Amino acid sequence: MPGSRTLSRRTVLGILAMALSPMMPSLALGQSQQTIRLNVPFSAGTGPDLLARILGEELRQRWNQPVIVENKPGASGNIGTQAAARAAPDGQTLLVTVNTFVMNASLYRSIPYDPETSFVPIAEIATGVLALVVHPSLNVSTFSELIALARSKPGDINYASPGRGTPQHLAMELLKLTAQINLTHVPYAGSAGAVKDVAGGHVSVMFLPIHTALPLAETGQIRILAVGSQARAQQAQVPTLAELGVTDFDVDLWYAVLAPAGTPKEIVDRYNAVFNEILAQPSVRAVLDRQGLIARGGPSERLAELIARDRLRWAKVVKDAGITSE
């Protein structure tokens, strides 16, 4: 009968669809061509933006699905992060961010999201090394010389940051607390002005991403004294601050991808798997290395632990240093 043949064809197609569903690029049934939006709460050209564009292109190729990067900067990332938190938990909108995401929870009296409850962690994507640099006019060549000079002139030495509450700001405040020195903070409205003034000698000290510091060091505009990571940076063989006696000091930038709270586990797991595949590619690792970034990956649970641990850690630094958002 015609009706029977039609039913049989539909049944076969249904069985095939069910069998193939875990492999399909679609994140929700019947939505294979919906656009995936990678929400970056910072401007173009920043670390999160670079990573979002790498991941987005890889996703597009693997899943044959439109992927766009949406930059929504403002309020130290709070504006774009709030937008991502309010998105539908269907896997079509993800947040690509940096650890400012966690620091803001302690810095601001009120933020429009909670780092642990407003999102579901997907994966840590990469880490970036921060280098402690000085301008040559300061006449110090080693970390110990910087500490001795700072202790002899408390408050006289200025340091720059891209703004209050940024990883560079909190890293220096942690160093001040740990090394018991007093430096004066000069916050800027972004990285460009801060880097320019350190290279020009208008401000003496700063924590800089290693890929930003290296070209300036090669031309003699700054000196790299140490790195704030647990291990030495491959790009510059200078000691870590831990090697120089600053205990429990690890101020790597870390970058991650998260989904709005309520996103189903199967969607989170699918994204985690594909991001780990992408980050395992030698070509992707090479691109990140040129930007001073180290590919990470791993299970979503590890990112959840990192967020919880860093939230407590930076809350203590903010309280002990008396840092405010203004």
Short mmCIF file of C-alpha atoms in Angstrom, two decimals:
data_model
loop_
_atom_site.label_atom_id
_atom_site.label_comp_id
_atom_site.label_asym_id
_atom_site.label_seq_id
_atom_site.Cartn_x
_atom_site.Cartn_y
_atom_site.Cartn_z
CA MET A 1 0.00 0.00 0.00
CA PRO A 2 1.25 3.55 -0.69
CA GLY A 3 0.64 4.55 2.90
CA SER A 4 2.68 1.62 4.18
CA ARG A 5 5.62 2.45 1.93
CA THR A 6 5.54 6.07 3.13
CA LEU A 7 5.48 5.00 6.77
CA SER A 8 8.36 2.60 6.20
CA ARG A 9 10.51 5.30 4.58
CA ARG A 10 9.86 7.71 7.46
CA THR A 11 10.68 5.01 9.98
CA VAL A 12 14.00 4.25 8.31
CA LEU A 13 14.89 7.95 8.13
CA GLY A 14 13.97 8.35 11.80
CA ILE A 15 16.19 5.45 12.83
CA LEU A 16 19.08 6.87 10.82
CA ALA A 17 18.61 10.29 12.39
CA MET A 18 18.64 8.81 15.89
CA ALA A 19 21.74 6.77 15.15
CA LEU A 20 23.64 9.71 13.74
CA SER A 21 22.46 12.35 16.22
CA PRO A 22 25.56 12.24 18.51
CA MET A 23 27.75 12.91 15.46
CA MET A 24 25.64 15.69 14.00
CA PRO A 25 26.83 19.27 14.30
CA SER A 26 23.43 20.45 15.42
CA LEU A 27 23.13 21.26 19.10
CA ALA A 28 19.38 21.00 19.27
CA LEU A 29 17.11 18.81 17.17
CA GLY A 30 16.20 20.49 13.91
CA GLN A 31 18.63 23.40 14.39
CA SER A 32 21.64 22.23 12.36
CA GLN A 33 21.99 25.55 10.55
CA GLN A 34 21.41 27.91 13.44
CA THR A 35 24.26 30.31 14.04
CA ILE A 36 26.60 29.66 16.97
CA ARG A 37 27.53 32.93 18.68
CA LEU A 38 30.78 33.24 20.56
CA ASN A 39 30.29 36.17 22.91
CA VAL A 40 33.53 38.02 23.74
CA PRO A 41 33.07 40.69 26.45
CA PHE A 42 36.20 42.54 25.29
CA SER A 43 37.25 44.44 22.20
CA ALA A 44 38.72 42.98 19.01
CA GLY A 45 42.39 42.09 19.14
CA THR A 46 42.38 40.97 22.78
CA GLY A 47 43.29 37.46 23.91
CA PRO A 48 39.68 36.26 24.26
CA ASP A 49 38.88 37.67 20.82
CA LEU A 50 41.83 35.90 19.19
CA LEU A 51 40.87 32.59 20.78
CA ALA A 52 37.20 32.97 19.87
CA ARG A 53 38.11 33.51 16.22
CA ILE A 54 40.39 30.47 16.15
CA LEU A 55 37.76 28.28 17.80
CA GLY A 56 34.98 29.72 15.66
CA GLU A 57 36.72 28.93 12.38
CA GLU A 58 37.54 25.41 13.53
CA LEU A 59 33.94 24.83 14.62
CA ARG A 60 32.62 26.11 11.32
CA GLN A 61 34.81 23.70 9.38
CA ARG A 62 34.03 20.70 11.57
CA TRP A 63 30.30 21.16 12.00
CA ASN A 64 29.45 23.00 8.77
CA GLN A 65 27.53 25.47 10.87
CA PRO A 66 27.65 29.29 10.87
CA VAL A 67 29.77 30.69 13.72
CA ILE A 68 30.16 34.39 14.49
CA VAL A 69 32.20 36.24 17.12
CA GLU A 70 30.32 39.04 18.88
CA ASN A 71 32.43 41.61 20.74
CA LYS A 72 30.52 43.29 23.57
CA PRO A 73 33.14 45.24 25.57
CA GLY A 74 32.54 47.50 28.53
CA ALA A 75 32.68 47.63 32.33
CA SER A 76 35.69 45.27 32.56
CA GLY A 77 33.78 42.60 30.68
CA ASN A 78 30.62 42.79 32.79
CA ILE A 79 28.37 44.00 29.95
CA GLY A 80 29.13 41.20 27.53
CA THR A 81 29.22 38.60 30.29
CA GLN A 82 25.74 39.62 31.44
CA ALA A 83 24.47 39.29 27.87
CA ALA A 84 25.90 35.77 27.63
CA ALA A 85 24.42 34.80 31.01
CA ARG A 86 20.96 35.86 29.81
CA ALA A 87 21.17 33.92 26.53
CA ALA A 88 19.05 30.83 25.99
CA PRO A 89 20.78 27.70 27.38
CA ASP A 90 20.58 25.88 24.05
CA GLY A 91 24.24 25.79 23.05
CA GLN A 92 23.87 28.51 20.44
CA THR A 93 25.56 31.20 22.58
CA LEU A 94 28.84 30.68 24.44
CA LEU A 95 31.07 32.99 26.46
CA VAL A 96 34.78 33.22 25.63
CA THR A 97 36.52 35.13 28.40
CA VAL A 98 39.59 35.62 30.57
CA ASN A 99 40.05 35.31 34.34
CA THR A 100 38.88 38.91 34.85
CA PHE A 101 35.53 37.11 34.77
CA VAL A 102 36.30 35.74 38.25
CA MET A 103 38.22 38.73 39.61
CA ASN A 104 35.28 41.07 39.01
CA ALA A 105 33.20 39.14 41.54
CA SER A 106 35.43 40.45 44.33
CA LEU A 107 36.24 43.84 42.89
CA TYR A 108 32.71 45.16 42.31
CA ARG A 109 30.07 45.49 44.99
CA SER A 110 27.53 44.15 42.53
CA ILE A 111 27.96 42.47 39.16
CA PRO A 112 25.18 41.19 36.87
CA TYR A 113 26.28 37.56 37.01
CA ASP A 114 27.82 34.98 39.32
CA PRO A 115 30.95 33.21 38.02
CA GLU A 116 29.89 29.88 39.50
CA THR A 117 26.10 29.83 39.16
CA SER A 118 25.34 31.89 36.04
CA PHE A 119 27.37 29.64 33.74
CA VAL A 120 28.28 26.04 33.05
CA PRO A 121 32.04 25.56 32.48
CA ILE A 122 32.98 23.95 29.16
CA ALA A 123 36.78 24.05 28.97
CA GLU A 124 39.89 26.00 29.81
CA ILE A 125 41.29 27.00 26.43
CA ALA A 126 44.69 28.53 27.05
CA THR A 127 46.95 30.30 29.49
CA GLY A 128 49.13 33.33 28.91
CA VAL A 129 52.32 34.22 30.77
CA LEU A 130 52.62 37.61 32.44
CA ALA A 131 56.13 39.10 32.58
CA LEU A 132 57.35 41.59 35.17
CA VAL A 133 59.07 44.38 33.22
CA VAL A 134 60.80 47.67 34.05
CA HIS A 135 61.95 50.64 32.02
CA PRO A 136 65.76 50.89 31.75
CA SER A 137 65.70 54.35 33.31
CA LEU A 138 64.89 52.70 36.63
CA ASN A 139 68.47 51.36 36.60
CA VAL A 140 67.62 47.87 37.85
CA SER A 141 68.57 44.68 36.04
CA THR A 142 67.29 42.02 38.43
CA PHE A 143 64.25 41.38 40.54
CA SER A 144 66.25 41.68 43.76
CA GLU A 145 67.46 45.12 42.69
CA LEU A 146 63.88 46.21 42.03
CA ILE A 147 62.79 45.03 45.48
CA ALA A 148 65.72 46.79 47.17
CA LEU A 149 64.98 50.04 45.33
CA ALA A 150 61.25 49.85 46.10
CA ARG A 151 61.93 49.29 49.78
CA SER A 152 64.33 52.24 49.88
CA LYS A 153 61.77 54.54 48.20
CA PRO A 154 58.31 53.37 49.33
CA GLY A 155 55.59 54.72 47.04
CA ASP A 156 57.99 56.55 44.72
CA ILE A 157 57.98 53.95 41.95
CA ASN A 158 54.91 53.90 39.70
CA TYR A 159 53.45 50.87 37.95
CA ALA A 160 50.93 50.75 35.10
CA SER A 161 47.97 48.51 34.40
CA PRO A 162 45.22 48.43 31.76
CA GLY A 163 42.74 49.39 34.49
CA ARG A 164 41.53 48.61 37.98
CA GLY A 165 40.72 44.98 38.56
CA THR A 166 42.56 43.71 35.50
CA PRO A 167 44.82 40.65 35.91
CA GLN A 168 47.86 42.91 35.53
CA HIS A 169 46.63 45.15 38.35
CA LEU A 170 45.86 42.32 40.74
CA ALA A 171 49.10 40.53 39.89
CA MET A 172 51.10 43.58 40.95
CA GLU A 173 49.05 44.02 44.11
CA LEU A 174 49.72 40.40 44.97
CA LEU A 175 53.43 40.99 44.41
CA LYS A 176 53.32 44.07 46.64
CA LEU A 177 51.67 42.08 49.41
CA THR A 178 53.98 39.10 49.06
CA ALA A 179 57.25 41.02 48.68
CA GLN A 180 56.20 43.72 51.17
CA ILE A 181 56.87 46.66 48.89
CA ASN A 182 54.90 49.81 48.09
CA LEU A 183 54.44 50.85 44.46
CA THR A 184 51.97 53.47 43.21
CA HIS A 185 49.30 52.32 40.78
CA VAL A 186 48.69 54.26 37.55
CA PRO A 187 45.60 52.74 35.91
CA TYR A 188 44.91 53.26 32.20
CA ALA A 189 41.78 52.84 30.11
CA GLY A 190 43.13 49.82 28.27
CA SER A 191 46.46 48.24 27.39
CA ALA A 192 47.65 50.49 24.57
CA GLY A 193 48.29 53.61 26.64
CA ALA A 194 49.83 51.68 29.50
CA VAL A 195 52.27 49.80 27.27
CA LYS A 196 53.20 52.99 25.41
CA ASP A 197 53.99 54.86 28.62
CA VAL A 198 56.04 52.03 30.11
CA ALA A 199 58.03 51.72 26.89
CA GLY A 200 58.48 55.50 26.91
CA GLY A 201 59.65 55.63 30.51
CA HIS A 202 56.70 57.64 31.83
CA VAL A 203 55.82 54.74 34.15
CA SER A 204 58.52 52.43 35.49
CA VAL A 205 57.05 48.98 36.08
CA MET A 206 54.29 46.74 34.71
CA PHE A 207 53.14 43.17 34.27
CA LEU A 208 52.87 42.55 30.52
CA PRO A 209 51.78 39.51 28.49
CA ILE A 210 55.00 37.85 27.35
CA HIS A 211 54.24 38.27 23.63
CA THR A 212 53.82 42.03 24.18
CA ALA A 213 56.97 42.30 26.28
CA LEU A 214 59.37 40.42 24.01
CA PRO A 215 59.49 42.84 21.04
CA LEU A 216 59.93 45.78 23.42
CA ALA A 217 62.72 43.97 25.27
CA GLU A 218 64.49 43.09 22.02
CA THR A 219 64.64 46.77 21.07
CA GLY A 220 65.84 47.81 24.53
CA GLN A 221 62.69 49.72 25.48
CA ILE A 222 62.05 47.56 28.56
CA ARG A 223 63.76 44.86 30.61
CA ILE A 224 62.09 41.58 31.54
CA LEU A 225 63.01 40.65 35.11
CA ALA A 226 60.86 37.55 35.67
CA VAL A 227 57.64 35.80 34.77
CA GLY A 228 54.68 35.21 37.06
CA SER A 229 53.89 31.68 35.89
CA GLN A 230 54.67 28.39 37.61
CA ALA A 231 57.13 27.41 34.88
CA ARG A 232 59.52 29.46 32.78
CA ALA A 233 58.14 30.82 29.52
CA GLN A 234 59.46 29.08 26.41
CA GLN A 235 59.73 32.43 24.65
CA ALA A 236 62.03 34.05 27.23
CA GLN A 237 64.44 32.24 29.48
CA VAL A 238 64.06 34.43 32.54
CA PRO A 239 63.37 33.07 36.03
CA THR A 240 59.94 32.70 37.56
CA LEU A 241 59.11 34.79 40.60
CA ALA A 242 58.77 31.55 42.55
CA GLU A 243 62.39 30.72 41.68
CA LEU A 244 63.36 34.14 43.01
CA GLY A 245 61.77 33.45 46.37
CA VAL A 246 58.22 34.77 45.91
CA THR A 247 56.28 31.80 47.22
CA ASP A 248 52.85 30.68 45.98
CA PHE A 249 52.96 33.17 43.13
CA ASP A 250 51.17 32.14 39.95
CA VAL A 251 49.47 34.88 37.98
CA ASP A 252 48.96 33.33 34.57
CA LEU A 253 46.14 34.72 32.51
CA TRP A 254 43.70 31.92 31.78
CA TYR A 255 41.06 31.83 29.07
CA ALA A 256 37.94 29.72 29.02
CA VAL A 257 34.67 28.92 27.29
CA LEU A 258 31.42 28.70 29.23
CA ALA A 259 27.73 28.26 28.46
CA PRO A 260 24.69 29.85 30.14
CA ALA A 261 23.46 28.03 33.25
CA GLY A 262 20.95 25.32 32.39
CA THR A 263 22.68 24.22 29.21
CA PRO A 264 22.17 20.42 28.93
CA LYS A 265 25.13 18.23 29.82
CA GLU A 266 25.16 16.53 26.42
CA ILE A 267 25.72 19.89 24.74
CA VAL A 268 28.48 20.84 27.18
CA ASP A 269 30.15 17.46 26.65
CA ARG A 270 29.98 17.79 22.87
CA TYR A 271 31.61 21.20 22.97
CA ASN A 272 34.23 20.02 25.44
CA ALA A 273 35.14 17.15 23.14
CA VAL A 274 35.47 19.28 20.03
CA PHE A 275 37.47 22.00 21.79
CA ASN A 276 39.89 19.41 23.10
CA GLU A 277 40.27 18.07 19.57
CA ILE A 278 40.94 21.56 18.24
CA LEU A 279 43.49 22.37 20.94
CA ALA A 280 45.35 19.11 20.27
CA GLN A 281 46.10 20.16 16.68
CA PRO A 282 49.76 21.10 16.15
CA SER A 283 48.72 23.92 13.80
CA VAL A 284 46.48 25.48 16.45
CA ARG A 285 49.13 25.08 19.13
CA ALA A 286 51.65 26.80 16.85
CA VAL A 287 49.33 29.77 16.31
CA LEU A 288 48.78 30.11 20.06
CA ASP A 289 52.49 29.81 20.77
CA ARG A 290 53.22 32.74 18.48
CA GLN A 291 50.82 34.78 20.59
CA GLY A 292 52.46 33.73 23.85
CA LEU A 293 49.58 31.40 24.70
CA ILE A 294 49.72 27.78 25.82
CA ALA A 295 46.89 25.48 24.70
CA ARG A 296 45.15 23.76 27.61
CA GLY A 297 41.89 21.85 27.27
CA GLY A 298 40.83 19.15 29.71
CA PRO A 299 37.52 18.23 31.33
CA SER A 300 34.90 20.81 32.20
CA GLU A 301 35.19 19.81 35.86
CA ARG A 302 38.75 21.09 35.96
CA LEU A 303 37.61 24.52 34.81
CA ALA A 304 34.92 24.52 37.50
CA GLU A 305 37.58 23.84 40.13
CA LEU A 306 39.79 26.60 38.72
CA ILE A 307 36.97 29.14 38.89
CA ALA A 308 36.09 28.25 42.48
CA ARG A 309 39.73 28.31 43.61
CA ASP A 310 40.56 31.59 41.90
CA ARG A 311 37.43 33.24 43.24
CA LEU A 312 38.60 32.67 46.81
CA ARG A 313 42.20 33.53 46.01
CA TRP A 314 41.55 36.89 44.36
CA ALA A 315 38.90 37.83 46.89
CA LYS A 316 41.62 37.66 49.53
CA VAL A 317 44.03 39.78 47.44
CA VAL A 318 41.36 42.42 46.82
CA LYS A 319 40.48 42.56 50.52
CA ASP A 320 44.07 42.57 51.81
CA ALA A 321 45.16 45.23 49.33
CA GLY A 322 42.07 47.36 49.87
CA ILE A 323 41.32 47.46 46.14
CA THR A 324 38.12 49.05 44.91
CA SER A 325 36.64 49.36 41.41
CA GLU A 326 36.94 53.15 41.51
#
